[in-house]
Amino acid sequence: MTGAPGGMTETPDAVRKSGMDALSDVLRVAHLTGGVFLHADFFAPWCMAARVPPEQCGPTLGPASHLIIYHYVVEGDLHIRVEGEEDLVIGAGEVVLLPRNDLHLMGSDLSLPPVAGRDIIQPPKDGGLFSIHHGGAGSRTRMICGFLGCTSAVGNPVISTLPPLLKLNVEQGGAAEWIRSTFRYAAEEVATGRPGSETVLAKLSELLFVEAVRRYAEALPDGQTGWLAGLREPYVARALALMHRDITRRWTVHDLGREVGLSRSALADRFIRLIGVPPMHYLASWRMQVATQKLRNTSASLAQVGEIVGYDSEAAFSRAFKKAFGAAPATWRRSNS
């Protein structure tokens, strides 16, 4: 990287790594908890309407307030629809994620009257998974359904901006190849009732989501705006990575511009165009996201949390937190732990 404005010598791979570092940090703070809850066999013709309640995801979910659902098709195919979105066809070896757990239709034919998922789901036997066996006498579709829970999607720059449906083909090689092979093996283990495979699939749930988001970001069309689009713009991606790497530093836009090789005004313009807010506004908001994670998931004192996110005193941290959330950090902690 050069020190002169307008000059940047980072390779595309280095730019991608900067963006992925920031992406990893955002997803880490979301505190994702993965798991599987259902294996299903459907036979054409069939159509089902579903929205997954948290209680179906069992004790592994913990205190999550937001669910991301996915369906992995092991055999056959299905159509899926969320209101206001185009239908998708999901085939064997493909995964569809629902980042907002929207009510959705799935089936061999979506014009059929749908049956409610809650009416056909069978409870676990001997501590296993929920199950469904439903449909007619036609072709079979077999799938594993899983979830990712997170404490909150509100304010998370990734989860809050994803589309209602996200399709991932894990048959396509590259980084996803080992996910595909492990997932297929674990899915077979689940289907035959062998213990232990749920643990493998739980971790794979988290890896699948990261892979799906990464691919979605890389495939965004030119001209797209939003946090994920910012990962593709070299200067903005580098600025995001720097702030995420050291949120306690007293950053200024001038400092960031010097680090990435742009003038202060040029960086601010690019950042606002893609991310929607100025860099310092983004940094202040991200500090508060990290603070909520620390308050909810650790026993750190208020002063320690404030120090972790870059405030010199508990009083300064408390003022900033109350301005952002309408409640003092101690009050917020009691209500959210």
PDB file of N, CA and C in Angstrom, residues 205-277:
ATOM      1  N   SER A 205     -23.132 -25.710  10.807  1.00  0.00           N
ATOM      2  CA  SER A 205     -24.154 -24.681  10.625  1.00  0.00           C
ATOM      3  C   SER A 205     -23.515 -23.299  10.605  1.00  0.00           C
ATOM      4  N   GLU A 206     -22.598 -23.075  11.532  1.00  0.00           N
ATOM      5  CA  GLU A 206     -21.922 -21.785  11.613  1.00  0.00           C
ATOM      6  C   GLU A 206     -21.022 -21.560  10.394  1.00  0.00           C
ATOM      7  N   LEU A 207     -20.288 -22.603   9.995  1.00  0.00           N
ATOM      8  CA  LEU A 207     -19.397 -22.472   8.845  1.00  0.00           C
ATOM      9  C   LEU A 207     -20.173 -22.267   7.552  1.00  0.00           C
ATOM     10  N   LEU A 208     -21.310 -22.946   7.434  1.00  0.00           N
ATOM     11  CA  LEU A 208     -22.165 -22.763   6.249  1.00  0.00           C
ATOM     12  C   LEU A 208     -22.621 -21.318   6.117  1.00  0.00           C
ATOM     13  N   PHE A 209     -23.019 -20.734   7.232  1.00  0.00           N
ATOM     14  CA  PHE A 209     -23.523 -19.365   7.194  1.00  0.00           C
ATOM     15  C   PHE A 209     -22.426 -18.396   6.765  1.00  0.00           C
ATOM     16  N   VAL A 210     -21.245 -18.559   7.336  1.00  0.00           N
ATOM     17  CA  VAL A 210     -20.125 -17.683   6.963  1.00  0.00           C
ATOM     18  C   VAL A 210     -19.819 -17.829   5.469  1.00  0.00           C
ATOM     19  N   GLU A 211     -19.809 -19.071   4.974  1.00  0.00           N
ATOM     20  CA  GLU A 211     -19.532 -19.312   3.560  1.00  0.00           C
ATOM     21  C   GLU A 211     -20.611 -18.696   2.676  1.00  0.00           C
ATOM     22  N   ALA A 212     -21.870 -18.818   3.092  1.00  0.00           N
ATOM     23  CA  ALA A 212     -22.977 -18.252   2.303  1.00  0.00           C
ATOM     24  C   ALA A 212     -22.876 -16.731   2.244  1.00  0.00           C
ATOM     25  N   VAL A 213     -22.562 -16.101   3.373  1.00  0.00           N
ATOM     26  CA  VAL A 213     -22.440 -14.641   3.395  1.00  0.00           C
ATOM     27  C   VAL A 213     -21.255 -14.194   2.542  1.00  0.00           C
ATOM     28  N   ARG A 214     -20.152 -14.915   2.648  1.00  0.00           N
ATOM     29  CA  ARG A 214     -18.965 -14.563   1.853  1.00  0.00           C
ATOM     30  C   ARG A 214     -19.271 -14.626   0.357  1.00  0.00           C
ATOM     31  N   ARG A 215     -19.929 -15.700  -0.057  1.00  0.00           N
ATOM     32  CA  ARG A 215     -20.251 -15.839  -1.483  1.00  0.00           C
ATOM     33  C   ARG A 215     -21.266 -14.792  -1.940  1.00  0.00           C
ATOM     34  N   TYR A 216     -22.226 -14.507  -1.076  1.00  0.00           N
ATOM     35  CA  TYR A 216     -23.218 -13.484  -1.406  1.00  0.00           C
ATOM     36  C   TYR A 216     -22.539 -12.128  -1.604  1.00  0.00           C
ATOM     37  N   ALA A 217     -21.610 -11.807  -0.716  1.00  0.00           N
ATOM     38  CA  ALA A 217     -20.891 -10.533  -0.829  1.00  0.00           C
ATOM     39  C   ALA A 217     -20.090 -10.468  -2.120  1.00  0.00           C
ATOM     40  N   GLU A 218     -19.422 -11.565  -2.476  1.00  0.00           N
ATOM     41  CA  GLU A 218     -18.592 -11.574  -3.677  1.00  0.00           C
ATOM     42  C   GLU A 218     -19.434 -11.475  -4.953  1.00  0.00           C
ATOM     43  N   ALA A 219     -20.687 -11.909  -4.897  1.00  0.00           N
ATOM     44  CA  ALA A 219     -21.533 -11.916  -6.089  1.00  0.00           C
ATOM     45  C   ALA A 219     -22.409 -10.676  -6.219  1.00  0.00           C
ATOM     46  N   LEU A 220     -22.293  -9.731  -5.283  1.00  0.00           N
ATOM     47  CA  LEU A 220     -23.115  -8.523  -5.363  1.00  0.00           C
ATOM     48  C   LEU A 220     -22.814  -7.764  -6.650  1.00  0.00           C
ATOM     49  N   PRO A 221     -23.859  -7.261  -7.327  1.00  0.00           N
ATOM     50  CA  PRO A 221     -23.615  -6.531  -8.574  1.00  0.00           C
ATOM     51  C   PRO A 221     -22.927  -5.190  -8.323  1.00  0.00           C
ATOM     52  N   ASP A 222     -22.223  -4.710  -9.325  1.00  0.00           N
ATOM     53  CA  ASP A 222     -21.609  -3.385  -9.239  1.00  0.00           C
ATOM     54  C   ASP A 222     -22.687  -2.340  -8.984  1.00  0.00           C
ATOM     55  N   GLY A 223     -22.358  -1.363  -8.168  1.00  0.00           N
ATOM     56  CA  GLY A 223     -23.322  -0.312  -7.868  1.00  0.00           C
ATOM     57  C   GLY A 223     -24.154  -0.602  -6.636  1.00  0.00           C
ATOM     58  N   GLN A 224     -24.081  -1.828  -6.123  1.00  0.00           N
ATOM     59  CA  GLN A 224     -24.821  -2.177  -4.906  1.00  0.00           C
ATOM     60  C   GLN A 224     -24.214  -1.432  -3.722  1.00  0.00           C
ATOM     61  N   THR A 225     -25.064  -1.012  -2.784  1.00  0.00           N
ATOM     62  CA  THR A 225     -24.579  -0.357  -1.573  1.00  0.00           C
ATOM     63  C   THR A 225     -24.892  -1.232  -0.364  1.00  0.00           C
ATOM     64  N   GLY A 226     -24.327  -0.855   0.774  1.00  0.00           N
ATOM     65  CA  GLY A 226     -24.535  -1.628   1.987  1.00  0.00           C
ATOM     66  C   GLY A 226     -23.213  -2.131   2.538  1.00  0.00           C
ATOM     67  N   TRP A 227     -23.260  -2.630   3.771  1.00  0.00           N
ATOM     68  CA  TRP A 227     -22.040  -3.035   4.464  1.00  0.00           C
ATOM     69  C   TRP A 227     -21.272  -4.093   3.686  1.00  0.00           C
ATOM     70  N   LEU A 228     -21.972  -5.108   3.182  1.00  0.00           N
ATOM     71  CA  LEU A 228     -21.287  -6.181   2.454  1.00  0.00           C
ATOM     72  C   LEU A 228     -20.681  -5.675   1.149  1.00  0.00           C
ATOM     73  N   ALA A 229     -21.359  -4.735   0.494  1.00  0.00           N
ATOM     74  CA  ALA A 229     -20.783  -4.138  -0.715  1.00  0.00           C
ATOM     75  C   ALA A 229     -19.503  -3.381  -0.373  1.00  0.00           C
ATOM     76  N   GLY A 230     -19.451  -2.831   0.824  1.00  0.00           N
ATOM     77  CA  GLY A 230     -18.249  -2.119   1.252  1.00  0.00           C
ATOM     78  C   GLY A 230     -17.025  -3.018   1.333  1.00  0.00           C
ATOM     79  N   LEU A 231     -17.248  -4.323   1.552  1.00  0.00           N
ATOM     80  CA  LEU A 231     -16.122  -5.250   1.617  1.00  0.00           C
ATOM     81  C   LEU A 231     -15.424  -5.405   0.282  1.00  0.00           C
ATOM     82  N   ARG A 232     -16.118  -5.056  -0.804  1.00  0.00           N
ATOM     83  CA  ARG A 232     -15.544  -5.217  -2.147  1.00  0.00           C
ATOM     84  C   ARG A 232     -14.811  -3.970  -2.622  1.00  0.00           C
ATOM     85  N   GLU A 233     -15.002  -2.856  -1.924  1.00  0.00           N
ATOM     86  CA  GLU A 233     -14.345  -1.608  -2.308  1.00  0.00           C
ATOM     87  C   GLU A 233     -13.032  -1.518  -1.523  1.00  0.00           C
ATOM     88  N   PRO A 234     -11.878  -1.487  -2.199  1.00  0.00           N
ATOM     89  CA  PRO A 234     -10.595  -1.631  -1.498  1.00  0.00           C
ATOM     90  C   PRO A 234     -10.378  -0.672  -0.339  1.00  0.00           C
ATOM     91  N   TYR A 235     -10.683   0.602  -0.529  1.00  0.00           N
ATOM     92  CA  TYR A 235     -10.406   1.587   0.512  1.00  0.00           C
ATOM     93  C   TYR A 235     -11.362   1.432   1.694  1.00  0.00           C
ATOM     94  N   VAL A 236     -12.634   1.233   1.388  1.00  0.00           N
ATOM     95  CA  VAL A 236     -13.633   1.065   2.451  1.00  0.00           C
ATOM     96  C   VAL A 236     -13.376  -0.232   3.211  1.00  0.00           C
ATOM     97  N   ALA A 237     -13.051  -1.315   2.480  1.00  0.00           N
ATOM     98  CA  ALA A 237     -12.762  -2.598   3.138  1.00  0.00           C
ATOM     99  C   ALA A 237     -11.585  -2.463   4.098  1.00  0.00           C
ATOM    100  N   ARG A 238     -10.548  -1.766   3.657  1.00  0.00           N
ATOM    101  CA  ARG A 238      -9.369  -1.577   4.500  1.00  0.00           C
ATOM    102  C   ARG A 238      -9.706  -0.726   5.726  1.00  0.00           C
ATOM    103  N   ALA A 239     -10.509   0.329   5.539  1.00  0.00           N
ATOM    104  CA  ALA A 239     -10.906   1.180   6.664  1.00  0.00           C
ATOM    105  C   ALA A 239     -11.740   0.389   7.670  1.00  0.00           C
ATOM    106  N   LEU A 240     -12.657  -0.432   7.175  1.00  0.00           N
ATOM    107  CA  LEU A 240     -13.457  -1.269   8.068  1.00  0.00           C
ATOM    108  C   LEU A 240     -12.558  -2.215   8.863  1.00  0.00           C
ATOM    109  N   ALA A 241     -11.616  -2.856   8.172  1.00  0.00           N
ATOM    110  CA  ALA A 241     -10.729  -3.803   8.840  1.00  0.00           C
ATOM    111  C   ALA A 241      -9.911  -3.112   9.934  1.00  0.00           C
ATOM    112  N   LEU A 242      -9.416  -1.913   9.652  1.00  0.00           N
ATOM    113  CA  LEU A 242      -8.612  -1.182  10.633  1.00  0.00           C
ATOM    114  C   LEU A 242      -9.428  -0.854  11.878  1.00  0.00           C
ATOM    115  N   MET A 243     -10.654  -0.376  11.680  1.00  0.00           N
ATOM    116  CA  MET A 243     -11.488  -0.023  12.835  1.00  0.00           C
ATOM    117  C   MET A 243     -11.859  -1.257  13.638  1.00  0.00           C
ATOM    118  N   HIS A 244     -12.170  -2.353  12.947  1.00  0.00           N
ATOM    119  CA  HIS A 244     -12.543  -3.571  13.667  1.00  0.00           C
ATOM    120  C   HIS A 244     -11.348  -4.180  14.392  1.00  0.00           C
ATOM    121  N   ARG A 245     -10.176  -4.007  13.833  1.00  0.00           N
ATOM    122  CA  ARG A 245      -8.981  -4.581  14.442  1.00  0.00           C
ATOM    123  C   ARG A 245      -8.601  -3.845  15.720  1.00  0.00           C
ATOM    124  N   ASP A 246      -8.909  -2.548  15.812  1.00  0.00           N
ATOM    125  CA  ASP A 246      -8.493  -1.758  16.973  1.00  0.00           C
ATOM    126  C   ASP A 246      -9.556  -0.713  17.281  1.00  0.00           C
ATOM    127  N   ILE A 247     -10.637  -1.160  17.961  1.00  0.00           N
ATOM    128  CA  ILE A 247     -11.741  -0.221  18.206  1.00  0.00           C
ATOM    129  C   ILE A 247     -11.427   0.739  19.345  1.00  0.00           C
ATOM    130  N   THR A 248     -10.358   0.483  20.098  1.00  0.00           N
ATOM    131  CA  THR A 248     -10.033   1.386  21.202  1.00  0.00           C
ATOM    132  C   THR A 248      -9.195   2.583  20.744  1.00  0.00           C
ATOM    133  N   ARG A 249      -8.635   2.504  19.562  1.00  0.00           N
ATOM    134  CA  ARG A 249      -7.795   3.608  19.070  1.00  0.00           C
ATOM    135  C   ARG A 249      -8.653   4.846  18.817  1.00  0.00           C
ATOM    136  N   ARG A 250      -8.093   6.000  19.086  1.00  0.00           N
ATOM    137  CA  ARG A 250      -8.816   7.259  18.857  1.00  0.00           C
ATOM    138  C   ARG A 250      -8.734   7.633  17.370  1.00  0.00           C
ATOM    139  N   TRP A 251      -9.467   6.877  16.581  1.00  0.00           N
ATOM    140  CA  TRP A 251      -9.426   7.094  15.133  1.00  0.00           C
ATOM    141  C   TRP A 251     -10.018   8.441  14.751  1.00  0.00           C
ATOM    142  N   THR A 252      -9.461   9.032  13.714  1.00  0.00           N
ATOM    143  CA  THR A 252     -10.093  10.148  13.012  1.00  0.00           C
ATOM    144  C   THR A 252     -10.170   9.756  11.550  1.00  0.00           C
ATOM    145  N   VAL A 253     -11.013  10.435  10.798  1.00  0.00           N
ATOM    146  CA  VAL A 253     -11.105  10.146   9.367  1.00  0.00           C
ATOM    147  C   VAL A 253      -9.773  10.439   8.690  1.00  0.00           C
ATOM    148  N   HIS A 254      -9.068  11.457   9.187  1.00  0.00           N
ATOM    149  CA  HIS A 254      -7.745  11.776   8.640  1.00  0.00           C
ATOM    150  C   HIS A 254      -6.782  10.600   8.842  1.00  0.00           C
ATOM    151  N   ASP A 255      -6.807  10.008  10.058  1.00  0.00           N
ATOM    152  CA  ASP A 255      -5.932   8.858  10.337  1.00  0.00           C
ATOM    153  C   ASP A 255      -6.259   7.686   9.409  1.00  0.00           C
ATOM    154  N   LEU A 256      -7.546   7.390   9.265  1.00  0.00           N
ATOM    155  CA  LEU A 256      -7.957   6.283   8.405  1.00  0.00           C
ATOM    156  C   LEU A 256      -7.545   6.528   6.958  1.00  0.00           C
ATOM    157  N   GLY A 257      -7.768   7.759   6.501  1.00  0.00           N
ATOM    158  CA  GLY A 257      -7.394   8.102   5.134  1.00  0.00           C
ATOM    159  C   GLY A 257      -5.910   7.921   4.881  1.00  0.00           C
ATOM    160  N   ARG A 258      -5.103   8.357   5.858  1.00  0.00           N
ATOM    161  CA  ARG A 258      -3.660   8.199   5.716  1.00  0.00           C
ATOM    162  C   ARG A 258      -3.275   6.720   5.657  1.00  0.00           C
ATOM    163  N   GLU A 259      -3.915   5.897   6.484  1.00  0.00           N
ATOM    164  CA  GLU A 259      -3.614   4.468   6.519  1.00  0.00           C
ATOM    165  C   GLU A 259      -3.984   3.766   5.209  1.00  0.00           C
ATOM    166  N   VAL A 260      -5.115   4.144   4.607  1.00  0.00           N
ATOM    167  CA  VAL A 260      -5.575   3.428   3.408  1.00  0.00           C
ATOM    168  C   VAL A 260      -5.092   4.075   2.115  1.00  0.00           C
ATOM    169  N   GLY A 261      -4.547   5.303   2.212  1.00  0.00           N
ATOM    170  CA  GLY A 261      -4.022   5.946   1.019  1.00  0.00           C
ATOM    171  C   GLY A 261      -5.025   6.793   0.275  1.00  0.00           C
ATOM    172  N   LEU A 262      -5.931   7.455   1.008  1.00  0.00           N
ATOM    173  CA  LEU A 262      -6.911   8.361   0.415  1.00  0.00           C
ATOM    174  C   LEU A 262      -6.971   9.640   1.236  1.00  0.00           C
ATOM    175  N   SER A 263      -7.434  10.707   0.595  1.00  0.00           N
ATOM    176  CA  SER A 263      -7.659  11.929   1.355  1.00  0.00           C
ATOM    177  C   SER A 263      -8.845  11.727   2.301  1.00  0.00           C
ATOM    178  N   ARG A 264      -8.904  12.570   3.314  1.00  0.00           N
ATOM    179  CA  ARG A 264      -9.977  12.490   4.304  1.00  0.00           C
ATOM    180  C   ARG A 264     -11.351  12.577   3.635  1.00  0.00           C
ATOM    181  N   SER A 265     -11.514  13.552   2.746  1.00  0.00           N
ATOM    182  CA  SER A 265     -12.825  13.756   2.122  1.00  0.00           C
ATOM    183  C   SER A 265     -13.180  12.631   1.155  1.00  0.00           C
ATOM    184  N   ALA A 266     -12.183  12.118   0.422  1.00  0.00           N
ATOM    185  CA  ALA A 266     -12.456  11.041  -0.537  1.00  0.00           C
ATOM    186  C   ALA A 266     -12.883   9.768   0.192  1.00  0.00           C
ATOM    187  N   LEU A 267     -12.221   9.449   1.318  1.00  0.00           N
ATOM    188  CA  LEU A 267     -12.603   8.271   2.078  1.00  0.00           C
ATOM    189  C   LEU A 267     -14.005   8.443   2.666  1.00  0.00           C
ATOM    190  N   ALA A 268     -14.271   9.620   3.241  1.00  0.00           N
ATOM    191  CA  ALA A 268     -15.591   9.862   3.828  1.00  0.00           C
ATOM    192  C   ALA A 268     -16.687   9.717   2.781  1.00  0.00           C
ATOM    193  N   ASP A 269     -16.452  10.253   1.577  1.00  0.00           N
ATOM    194  CA  ASP A 269     -17.456  10.157   0.503  1.00  0.00           C
ATOM    195  C   ASP A 269     -17.726   8.705   0.123  1.00  0.00           C
ATOM    196  N   ARG A 270     -16.666   7.925  -0.043  1.00  0.00           N
ATOM    197  CA  ARG A 270     -16.842   6.510  -0.412  1.00  0.00           C
ATOM    198  C   ARG A 270     -17.555   5.741   0.698  1.00  0.00           C
ATOM    199  N   PHE A 271     -17.166   6.011   1.923  1.00  0.00           N
ATOM    200  CA  PHE A 271     -17.735   5.307   3.067  1.00  0.00           C
ATOM    201  C   PHE A 271     -19.230   5.599   3.193  1.00  0.00           C
ATOM    202  N   ILE A 272     -19.594   6.866   3.081  1.00  0.00           N
ATOM    203  CA  ILE A 272     -21.008   7.244   3.197  1.00  0.00           C
ATOM    204  C   ILE A 272     -21.822   6.654   2.047  1.00  0.00           C
ATOM    205  N   ARG A 273     -21.258   6.661   0.844  1.00  0.00           N
ATOM    206  CA  ARG A 273     -21.981   6.132  -0.319  1.00  0.00           C
ATOM    207  C   ARG A 273     -22.275   4.650  -0.164  1.00  0.00           C
ATOM    208  N   LEU A 274     -21.332   3.892   0.378  1.00  0.00           N
ATOM    209  CA  LEU A 274     -21.506   2.443   0.485  1.00  0.00           C
ATOM    210  C   LEU A 274     -22.143   2.012   1.803  1.00  0.00           C
ATOM    211  N   ILE A 275     -21.663   2.536   2.906  1.00  0.00           N
ATOM    212  CA  ILE A 275     -22.106   2.083   4.221  1.00  0.00           C
ATOM    213  C   ILE A 275     -23.322   2.861   4.713  1.00  0.00           C
ATOM    214  N   GLY A 276     -23.471   4.093   4.232  1.00  0.00           N
ATOM    215  CA  GLY A 276     -24.650   4.884   4.580  1.00  0.00           C
ATOM    216  C   GLY A 276     -24.458   5.863   5.710  1.00  0.00           C
ATOM    217  N   VAL A 277     -23.318   5.782   6.409  1.00  0.00           N
ATOM    218  CA  VAL A 277     -23.015   6.702   7.512  1.00  0.00           C
ATOM    219  C   VAL A 277     -21.534   7.058   7.446  1.00  0.00           C
TER     220      VAL A 277
END
